[in-house]
């Protein structure tokens, strides 16, 4: 990534990328705490964001291949749990027992291929992860579009739009950092590298939290739990629902 290694401390390879990864841990923990009364599927989804943050810190702090796996694989597992929450959002089970089994097998197969490729075939590992993760992101986005279209509350629809805008902007930062590194390292007037990959971490954290929150809201609506959005300290939204059904 476009950050000079060990530029700020001999103990951390990519200082800003490591520091910004703490945002994932914070929003994940906040999601688990604020939605502790909801179904375990949502606690698992919020909790997976925490694991992604830990892996990201480990990888960016050391740039070691085994710890890269600790960064990438939790990202895949996190999107798979979110996929389950998006797809199984009705009061009844839509796809049966085979569905979580199929999701688990998908994650396991991808994991085995990535580990088999190893550092000896980094290109294969990279392609397998990117393709597997991108495919699941597109599947989840298709479900999100359906949730957005069916939503009647304009305030919730605006939150979906804001979440999408943050996500797209953050992904733009990721691409600039990845594809235009030479430019970022040689900005005019002596300007410093803005560390867009670190800002991607912050934006991705916000987007992940909001998507999980809004999917949780949709599930509570379908269960007729009368959900509403409240704000912690006036800055962090979370879902409150009546008579939450656990599963």
PDB file of C-alpha atoms in Angstrom:
ATOM      1  CA  UNK A   1       0.000   0.000   0.000  1.00  0.00           C
ATOM      2  CA  UNK A   2       1.031   3.595  -0.539  1.00  0.00           C
ATOM      3  CA  UNK A   3       2.575   4.217   2.873  1.00  0.00           C
ATOM      4  CA  UNK A   4       6.297   4.187   3.548  1.00  0.00           C
ATOM      5  CA  UNK A   5       7.203   1.240   5.743  1.00  0.00           C
ATOM      6  CA  UNK A   6       8.572   1.879   9.249  1.00  0.00           C
ATOM      7  CA  UNK A   7       8.584   5.614   8.581  1.00  0.00           C
ATOM      8  CA  UNK A   8       7.266   6.601  12.029  1.00  0.00           C
ATOM      9  CA  UNK A   9       8.379   3.794  14.334  1.00  0.00           C
ATOM     10  CA  UNK A  10      10.595   0.731  13.942  1.00  0.00           C
ATOM     11  CA  UNK A  11       7.867  -1.384  15.522  1.00  0.00           C
ATOM     12  CA  UNK A  12       5.002  -0.752  13.054  1.00  0.00           C
ATOM     13  CA  UNK A  13       5.369  -1.215   9.292  1.00  0.00           C
ATOM     14  CA  UNK A  14       2.443   0.928   8.170  1.00  0.00           C
ATOM     15  CA  UNK A  15       1.650   3.302  10.998  1.00  0.00           C
ATOM     16  CA  UNK A  16      -1.429   5.107   9.646  1.00  0.00           C
ATOM     17  CA  UNK A  17      -2.964   1.992   8.112  1.00  0.00           C
ATOM     18  CA  UNK A  18      -2.541   0.185  11.436  1.00  0.00           C
ATOM     19  CA  UNK A  19      -3.870   3.080  13.509  1.00  0.00           C
ATOM     20  CA  UNK A  20      -6.951   3.575  11.329  1.00  0.00           C
ATOM     21  CA  UNK A  21      -7.825  -0.122  11.648  1.00  0.00           C
ATOM     22  CA  UNK A  22      -8.794   0.488  15.276  1.00  0.00           C
ATOM     23  CA  UNK A  23     -11.939   2.163  13.909  1.00  0.00           C
ATOM     24  CA  UNK A  24     -13.188  -1.290  12.873  1.00  0.00           C
ATOM     25  CA  UNK A  25     -12.707  -2.642  16.367  1.00  0.00           C
ATOM     26  CA  UNK A  26     -14.515   0.326  17.895  1.00  0.00           C
ATOM     27  CA  UNK A  27     -17.591   0.206  15.665  1.00  0.00           C
ATOM     28  CA  UNK A  28     -17.783  -3.582  15.921  1.00  0.00           C
ATOM     29  CA  UNK A  29     -17.711  -3.517  19.708  1.00  0.00           C
ATOM     30  CA  UNK A  30     -20.235  -0.685  19.738  1.00  0.00           C
ATOM     31  CA  UNK A  31     -22.525  -2.695  17.465  1.00  0.00           C
ATOM     32  CA  UNK A  32     -22.349  -5.766  19.688  1.00  0.00           C
ATOM     33  CA  UNK A  33     -22.953  -3.733  22.855  1.00  0.00           C
ATOM     34  CA  UNK A  34     -25.798  -1.585  21.511  1.00  0.00           C
ATOM     35  CA  UNK A  35     -27.570  -4.505  19.832  1.00  0.00           C
ATOM     36  CA  UNK A  36     -26.955  -7.164  22.468  1.00  0.00           C
ATOM     37  CA  UNK A  37     -30.698  -7.827  22.793  1.00  0.00           C
ATOM     38  CA  UNK A  38     -31.013  -8.835  19.137  1.00  0.00           C
ATOM     39  CA  UNK A  39     -30.542 -12.205  17.470  1.00  0.00           C
ATOM     40  CA  UNK A  40     -27.164 -13.898  17.614  1.00  0.00           C
ATOM     41  CA  UNK A  41     -26.740 -13.548  13.854  1.00  0.00           C
ATOM     42  CA  UNK A  42     -26.359  -9.793  14.289  1.00  0.00           C
ATOM     43  CA  UNK A  43     -23.980 -10.122  17.208  1.00  0.00           C
ATOM     44  CA  UNK A  44     -21.885 -12.407  15.012  1.00  0.00           C
ATOM     45  CA  UNK A  45     -21.983  -9.916  12.139  1.00  0.00           C
ATOM     46  CA  UNK A  46     -21.008  -6.934  14.281  1.00  0.00           C
ATOM     47  CA  UNK A  47     -18.409  -9.065  16.058  1.00  0.00           C
ATOM     48  CA  UNK A  48     -16.854 -10.106  12.758  1.00  0.00           C
ATOM     49  CA  UNK A  49     -16.025  -6.436  12.109  1.00  0.00           C
ATOM     50  CA  UNK A  50     -13.926  -6.523  15.290  1.00  0.00           C
ATOM     51  CA  UNK A  51     -11.997  -9.545  13.990  1.00  0.00           C
ATOM     52  CA  UNK A  52     -11.409  -7.787  10.668  1.00  0.00           C
ATOM     53  CA  UNK A  53      -9.955  -4.820  12.549  1.00  0.00           C
ATOM     54  CA  UNK A  54      -7.632  -7.023  14.593  1.00  0.00           C
ATOM     55  CA  UNK A  55      -6.429  -8.777  11.456  1.00  0.00           C
ATOM     56  CA  UNK A  56      -5.928  -5.485   9.649  1.00  0.00           C
ATOM     57  CA  UNK A  57      -3.790  -4.131  12.485  1.00  0.00           C
ATOM     58  CA  UNK A  58      -1.729  -7.322  12.529  1.00  0.00           C
ATOM     59  CA  UNK A  59      -1.159  -7.302   8.776  1.00  0.00           C
ATOM     60  CA  UNK A  60      -0.445  -3.610   8.271  1.00  0.00           C
ATOM     61  CA  UNK A  61       1.741  -3.576  11.346  1.00  0.00           C
ATOM     62  CA  UNK A  62       3.957  -6.436  10.164  1.00  0.00           C
ATOM     63  CA  UNK A  63       3.263  -7.102   6.428  1.00  0.00           C
ATOM     64  CA  UNK A  64       3.687 -10.824   7.123  1.00  0.00           C
ATOM     65  CA  UNK A  65       1.785 -13.247   4.871  1.00  0.00           C
ATOM     66  CA  UNK A  66       0.195 -15.332   7.675  1.00  0.00           C
ATOM     67  CA  UNK A  67      -1.173 -12.143   9.177  1.00  0.00           C
ATOM     68  CA  UNK A  68      -2.408 -11.059   5.751  1.00  0.00           C
ATOM     69  CA  UNK A  69      -4.619 -14.135   5.941  1.00  0.00           C
ATOM     70  CA  UNK A  70      -5.841 -12.878   9.317  1.00  0.00           C
ATOM     71  CA  UNK A  71      -6.822  -9.666   7.537  1.00  0.00           C
ATOM     72  CA  UNK A  72      -8.423 -11.055   4.378  1.00  0.00           C
ATOM     73  CA  UNK A  73     -10.219 -14.186   5.576  1.00  0.00           C
ATOM     74  CA  UNK A  74     -12.236 -12.388   8.315  1.00  0.00           C
ATOM     75  CA  UNK A  75     -13.364  -9.931   5.616  1.00  0.00           C
ATOM     76  CA  UNK A  76     -14.791 -12.855   3.671  1.00  0.00           C
ATOM     77  CA  UNK A  77     -16.399 -14.381   6.766  1.00  0.00           C
ATOM     78  CA  UNK A  78     -17.895 -11.011   7.684  1.00  0.00           C
ATOM     79  CA  UNK A  79     -19.579 -10.535   4.306  1.00  0.00           C
ATOM     80  CA  UNK A  80     -20.878 -14.120   4.451  1.00  0.00           C
ATOM     81  CA  UNK A  81     -22.562 -13.525   7.816  1.00  0.00           C
ATOM     82  CA  UNK A  82     -24.042 -10.297   6.471  1.00  0.00           C
ATOM     83  CA  UNK A  83     -25.302 -12.211   3.435  1.00  0.00           C
ATOM     84  CA  UNK A  84     -27.126 -14.624   5.717  1.00  0.00           C
ATOM     85  CA  UNK A  85     -28.731 -11.727   7.598  1.00  0.00           C
ATOM     86  CA  UNK A  86     -29.848 -10.086   4.340  1.00  0.00           C
ATOM     87  CA  UNK A  87     -31.252 -13.245   2.782  1.00  0.00           C
ATOM     88  CA  UNK A  88     -32.923 -14.749   5.866  1.00  0.00           C
ATOM     89  CA  UNK A  89     -34.768 -11.597   6.853  1.00  0.00           C
ATOM     90  CA  UNK A  90     -38.323 -12.941   6.961  1.00  0.00           C
ATOM     91  CA  UNK A  91     -40.190 -14.275  10.021  1.00  0.00           C
ATOM     92  CA  UNK A  92     -39.925 -17.743   8.500  1.00  0.00           C
ATOM     93  CA  UNK A  93     -36.855 -19.612   7.227  1.00  0.00           C
ATOM     94  CA  UNK A  94     -36.705 -19.011   3.479  1.00  0.00           C
ATOM     95  CA  UNK A  95     -33.955 -21.367   2.299  1.00  0.00           C
ATOM     96  CA  UNK A  96     -33.812 -24.182   4.810  1.00  0.00           C
ATOM     97  CA  UNK A  97     -30.913 -25.787   6.646  1.00  0.00           C
ATOM     98  CA  UNK A  98     -28.845 -26.172   3.467  1.00  0.00           C
ATOM     99  CA  UNK A  99     -28.371 -22.398   3.192  1.00  0.00           C
ATOM    100  CA  UNK A 100     -26.013 -21.804   6.166  1.00  0.00           C
ATOM    101  CA  UNK A 101     -24.255 -25.061   5.248  1.00  0.00           C
ATOM    102  CA  UNK A 102     -23.667 -23.791   1.702  1.00  0.00           C
ATOM    103  CA  UNK A 103     -22.357 -20.457   3.012  1.00  0.00           C
ATOM    104  CA  UNK A 104     -19.976 -22.277   5.357  1.00  0.00           C
ATOM    105  CA  UNK A 105     -18.704 -24.500   2.540  1.00  0.00           C
ATOM    106  CA  UNK A 106     -18.136 -21.442   0.339  1.00  0.00           C
ATOM    107  CA  UNK A 107     -16.001 -19.822   3.035  1.00  0.00           C
ATOM    108  CA  UNK A 108     -14.152 -23.066   3.741  1.00  0.00           C
ATOM    109  CA  UNK A 109     -13.345 -23.721   0.073  1.00  0.00           C
ATOM    110  CA  UNK A 110     -12.043 -20.190  -0.421  1.00  0.00           C
ATOM    111  CA  UNK A 111      -9.958 -20.495   2.731  1.00  0.00           C
ATOM    112  CA  UNK A 112      -8.382 -23.765   1.607  1.00  0.00           C
ATOM    113  CA  UNK A 113      -7.486 -22.401  -1.831  1.00  0.00           C
ATOM    114  CA  UNK A 114      -5.938 -19.251  -0.348  1.00  0.00           C
ATOM    115  CA  UNK A 115      -3.914 -21.232   2.178  1.00  0.00           C
ATOM    116  CA  UNK A 116      -2.846 -23.719  -0.503  1.00  0.00           C
ATOM    117  CA  UNK A 117      -1.606 -20.872  -2.727  1.00  0.00           C
ATOM    118  CA  UNK A 118       0.365 -19.399   0.168  1.00  0.00           C
ATOM    119  CA  UNK A 119       3.156 -16.852  -0.234  1.00  0.00           C
ATOM    120  CA  UNK A 120       4.660 -18.985  -3.022  1.00  0.00           C
ATOM    121  CA  UNK A 121       1.764 -18.067  -5.321  1.00  0.00           C
ATOM    122  CA  UNK A 122       0.658 -14.718  -4.033  1.00  0.00           C
ATOM    123  CA  UNK A 123      -1.057 -13.771  -7.293  1.00  0.00           C
ATOM    124  CA  UNK A 124      -3.379 -16.793  -7.081  1.00  0.00           C
ATOM    125  CA  UNK A 125      -4.148 -16.055  -3.446  1.00  0.00           C
ATOM    126  CA  UNK A 126      -4.883 -12.417  -4.276  1.00  0.00           C
ATOM    127  CA  UNK A 127      -7.132 -13.271  -7.238  1.00  0.00           C
ATOM    128  CA  UNK A 128      -9.063 -15.935  -5.300  1.00  0.00           C
ATOM    129  CA  UNK A 129      -9.680 -13.612  -2.371  1.00  0.00           C
ATOM    130  CA  UNK A 130     -10.612 -10.587  -4.502  1.00  0.00           C
ATOM    131  CA  UNK A 131     -12.955 -12.556  -6.747  1.00  0.00           C
ATOM    132  CA  UNK A 132     -14.620 -14.425  -3.864  1.00  0.00           C
ATOM    133  CA  UNK A 133     -15.045 -11.300  -1.775  1.00  0.00           C
ATOM    134  CA  UNK A 134     -16.190  -9.113  -4.704  1.00  0.00           C
ATOM    135  CA  UNK A 135     -18.765 -11.726  -5.725  1.00  0.00           C
ATOM    136  CA  UNK A 136     -20.267 -11.787  -2.242  1.00  0.00           C
ATOM    137  CA  UNK A 137     -20.275  -7.982  -2.080  1.00  0.00           C
ATOM    138  CA  UNK A 138     -22.308  -7.871  -5.308  1.00  0.00           C
ATOM    139  CA  UNK A 139     -24.721 -10.496  -3.968  1.00  0.00           C
ATOM    140  CA  UNK A 140     -25.198  -8.528  -0.742  1.00  0.00           C
ATOM    141  CA  UNK A 141     -25.654  -5.298  -2.717  1.00  0.00           C
ATOM    142  CA  UNK A 142     -28.440  -6.918  -4.742  1.00  0.00           C
ATOM    143  CA  UNK A 143     -30.236  -7.725  -1.495  1.00  0.00           C
ATOM    144  CA  UNK A 144     -29.612  -4.223  -0.155  1.00  0.00           C
ATOM    145  CA  UNK A 145     -31.205  -2.707  -3.268  1.00  0.00           C
ATOM    146  CA  UNK A 146     -34.301  -4.814  -2.600  1.00  0.00           C
ATOM    147  CA  UNK A 147     -34.390  -3.710   1.045  1.00  0.00           C
ATOM    148  CA  UNK A 148     -34.038  -0.076  -0.008  1.00  0.00           C
ATOM    149  CA  UNK A 149     -36.782  -0.342  -2.633  1.00  0.00           C
ATOM    150  CA  UNK A 150     -39.228  -1.905  -0.174  1.00  0.00           C
ATOM    151  CA  UNK A 151     -38.537   0.611   2.610  1.00  0.00           C
ATOM    152  CA  UNK A 152     -41.331   3.128   3.186  1.00  0.00           C
ATOM    153  CA  UNK A 153     -39.716   5.250   5.883  1.00  0.00           C
ATOM    154  CA  UNK A 154     -37.973   8.130   4.118  1.00  0.00           C
ATOM    155  CA  UNK A 155     -35.612   8.752   7.031  1.00  0.00           C
ATOM    156  CA  UNK A 156     -34.377   5.149   6.829  1.00  0.00           C
ATOM    157  CA  UNK A 157     -34.031   5.445   3.052  1.00  0.00           C
ATOM    158  CA  UNK A 158     -31.898   8.551   3.557  1.00  0.00           C
ATOM    159  CA  UNK A 159     -29.674   6.589   5.937  1.00  0.00           C
ATOM    160  CA  UNK A 160     -29.251   3.943   3.222  1.00  0.00           C
ATOM    161  CA  UNK A 161     -28.283   6.649   0.707  1.00  0.00           C
ATOM    162  CA  UNK A 162     -25.791   8.212   3.120  1.00  0.00           C
ATOM    163  CA  UNK A 163     -24.307   4.791   3.864  1.00  0.00           C
ATOM    164  CA  UNK A 164     -23.903   4.105   0.149  1.00  0.00           C
ATOM    165  CA  UNK A 165     -22.271   7.501  -0.416  1.00  0.00           C
ATOM    166  CA  UNK A 166     -19.727   6.880   2.353  1.00  0.00           C
ATOM    167  CA  UNK A 167     -19.000   3.419   0.979  1.00  0.00           C
ATOM    168  CA  UNK A 168     -18.476   4.613  -2.598  1.00  0.00           C
ATOM    169  CA  UNK A 169     -16.293   7.519  -1.480  1.00  0.00           C
ATOM    170  CA  UNK A 170     -14.178   5.241   0.687  1.00  0.00           C
ATOM    171  CA  UNK A 171     -13.749   2.760  -2.157  1.00  0.00           C
ATOM    172  CA  UNK A 172     -12.625   5.663  -4.313  1.00  0.00           C
ATOM    173  CA  UNK A 173      -9.951   6.441  -1.732  1.00  0.00           C
ATOM    174  CA  UNK A 174      -8.836   2.797  -1.829  1.00  0.00           C
ATOM    175  CA  UNK A 175      -8.429   2.932  -5.603  1.00  0.00           C
ATOM    176  CA  UNK A 176      -6.545   6.222  -5.584  1.00  0.00           C
ATOM    177  CA  UNK A 177      -4.115   4.898  -2.979  1.00  0.00           C
ATOM    178  CA  UNK A 178      -3.701   1.598  -4.848  1.00  0.00           C
ATOM    179  CA  UNK A 179      -3.457   2.868  -8.423  1.00  0.00           C
ATOM    180  CA  UNK A 180      -1.976   6.366  -8.098  1.00  0.00           C
ATOM    181  CA  UNK A 181       0.663   5.809  -5.453  1.00  0.00           C
ATOM    182  CA  UNK A 182       3.411   7.641  -7.352  1.00  0.00           C
ATOM    183  CA  UNK A 183       1.211  10.712  -7.570  1.00  0.00           C
ATOM    184  CA  UNK A 184       0.263  10.545  -3.886  1.00  0.00           C
ATOM    185  CA  UNK A 185       3.928  10.290  -2.907  1.00  0.00           C
ATOM    186  CA  UNK A 186       4.902  13.289  -5.059  1.00  0.00           C
ATOM    187  CA  UNK A 187       2.160  15.840  -4.562  1.00  0.00           C
ATOM    188  CA  UNK A 188       2.922  19.453  -5.558  1.00  0.00           C
ATOM    189  CA  UNK A 189       3.858  22.191  -3.104  1.00  0.00           C
ATOM    190  CA  UNK A 190       5.458  19.635  -0.783  1.00  0.00           C
ATOM    191  CA  UNK A 191       2.090  18.272   0.363  1.00  0.00           C
ATOM    192  CA  UNK A 192       2.166  15.077   2.374  1.00  0.00           C
ATOM    193  CA  UNK A 193       0.635  11.809   1.225  1.00  0.00           C
ATOM    194  CA  UNK A 194      -2.987  11.978   2.490  1.00  0.00           C
ATOM    195  CA  UNK A 195      -2.895   8.234   3.352  1.00  0.00           C
ATOM    196  CA  UNK A 196      -6.104   7.381   1.540  1.00  0.00           C
ATOM    197  CA  UNK A 197      -5.890   3.709   2.480  1.00  0.00           C
ATOM    198  CA  UNK A 198      -6.157   4.720   6.126  1.00  0.00           C
ATOM    199  CA  UNK A 199      -9.201   6.843   5.303  1.00  0.00           C
ATOM    200  CA  UNK A 200     -10.609   3.834   3.479  1.00  0.00           C
ATOM    201  CA  UNK A 201     -10.403   1.919   6.758  1.00  0.00           C
ATOM    202  CA  UNK A 202     -12.403   4.619   8.554  1.00  0.00           C
ATOM    203  CA  UNK A 203     -15.002   4.849   5.796  1.00  0.00           C
ATOM    204  CA  UNK A 204     -15.301   1.066   5.505  1.00  0.00           C
ATOM    205  CA  UNK A 205     -15.825   0.876   9.267  1.00  0.00           C
ATOM    206  CA  UNK A 206     -18.647   3.402   9.118  1.00  0.00           C
ATOM    207  CA  UNK A 207     -20.215   1.690   6.110  1.00  0.00           C
ATOM    208  CA  UNK A 208     -19.996  -1.782   7.661  1.00  0.00           C
ATOM    209  CA  UNK A 209     -21.599  -0.591  10.885  1.00  0.00           C
ATOM    210  CA  UNK A 210     -24.431   1.226   9.102  1.00  0.00           C
ATOM    211  CA  UNK A 211     -25.212  -1.658   6.743  1.00  0.00           C
ATOM    212  CA  UNK A 212     -25.395  -4.084   9.679  1.00  0.00           C
ATOM    213  CA  UNK A 213     -27.572  -1.624  11.582  1.00  0.00           C
ATOM    214  CA  UNK A 214     -30.002  -1.112   8.705  1.00  0.00           C
ATOM    215  CA  UNK A 215     -30.265  -4.834   7.955  1.00  0.00           C
ATOM    216  CA  UNK A 216     -30.966  -5.346  11.656  1.00  0.00           C
ATOM    217  CA  UNK A 217     -33.677  -2.671  11.405  1.00  0.00           C
ATOM    218  CA  UNK A 218     -35.237  -4.444   8.430  1.00  0.00           C
ATOM    219  CA  UNK A 219     -35.273  -7.774  10.261  1.00  0.00           C
ATOM    220  CA  UNK A 220     -36.981  -6.180  13.268  1.00  0.00           C
ATOM    221  CA  UNK A 221     -39.577  -4.637  10.954  1.00  0.00           C
ATOM    222  CA  UNK A 222     -40.328  -8.012   9.388  1.00  0.00           C
ATOM    223  CA  UNK A 223     -40.729  -9.516  12.852  1.00  0.00           C
ATOM    224  CA  UNK A 224     -43.161  -6.668  13.700  1.00  0.00           C
ATOM    225  CA  UNK A 225     -40.976  -5.459  16.571  1.00  0.00           C
ATOM    226  CA  UNK A 226     -41.586  -1.760  15.849  1.00  0.00           C
ATOM    227  CA  UNK A 227     -37.936  -0.756  15.477  1.00  0.00           C
ATOM    228  CA  UNK A 228     -36.729   2.791  15.801  1.00  0.00           C
ATOM    229  CA  UNK A 229     -33.372   4.519  15.485  1.00  0.00           C
ATOM    230  CA  UNK A 230     -31.880   6.136  18.572  1.00  0.00           C
ATOM    231  CA  UNK A 231     -28.542   7.909  18.956  1.00  0.00           C
ATOM    232  CA  UNK A 232     -25.810   7.202  21.469  1.00  0.00           C
ATOM    233  CA  UNK A 233     -24.296  10.457  22.699  1.00  0.00           C
ATOM    234  CA  UNK A 234     -25.978  12.117  19.731  1.00  0.00           C
ATOM    235  CA  UNK A 235     -23.445  10.710  17.233  1.00  0.00           C
ATOM    236  CA  UNK A 236     -23.855   6.936  16.933  1.00  0.00           C
ATOM    237  CA  UNK A 237     -27.171   5.511  15.677  1.00  0.00           C
ATOM    238  CA  UNK A 238     -28.458   2.150  16.844  1.00  0.00           C
ATOM    239  CA  UNK A 239     -31.649   0.114  16.609  1.00  0.00           C
ATOM    240  CA  UNK A 240     -34.136  -0.255  19.447  1.00  0.00           C
ATOM    241  CA  UNK A 241     -37.016  -2.685  19.028  1.00  0.00           C
ATOM    242  CA  UNK A 242     -39.887  -3.971  21.122  1.00  0.00           C
ATOM    243  CA  UNK A 243     -40.177  -7.620  22.094  1.00  0.00           C
ATOM    244  CA  UNK A 244     -37.064  -8.861  20.382  1.00  0.00           C
ATOM    245  CA  UNK A 245     -37.242 -12.521  19.402  1.00  0.00           C
ATOM    246  CA  UNK A 246     -34.006 -14.414  19.940  1.00  0.00           C
ATOM    247  CA  UNK A 247     -32.811 -17.298  17.812  1.00  0.00           C
TER     248      UNK A 247
END
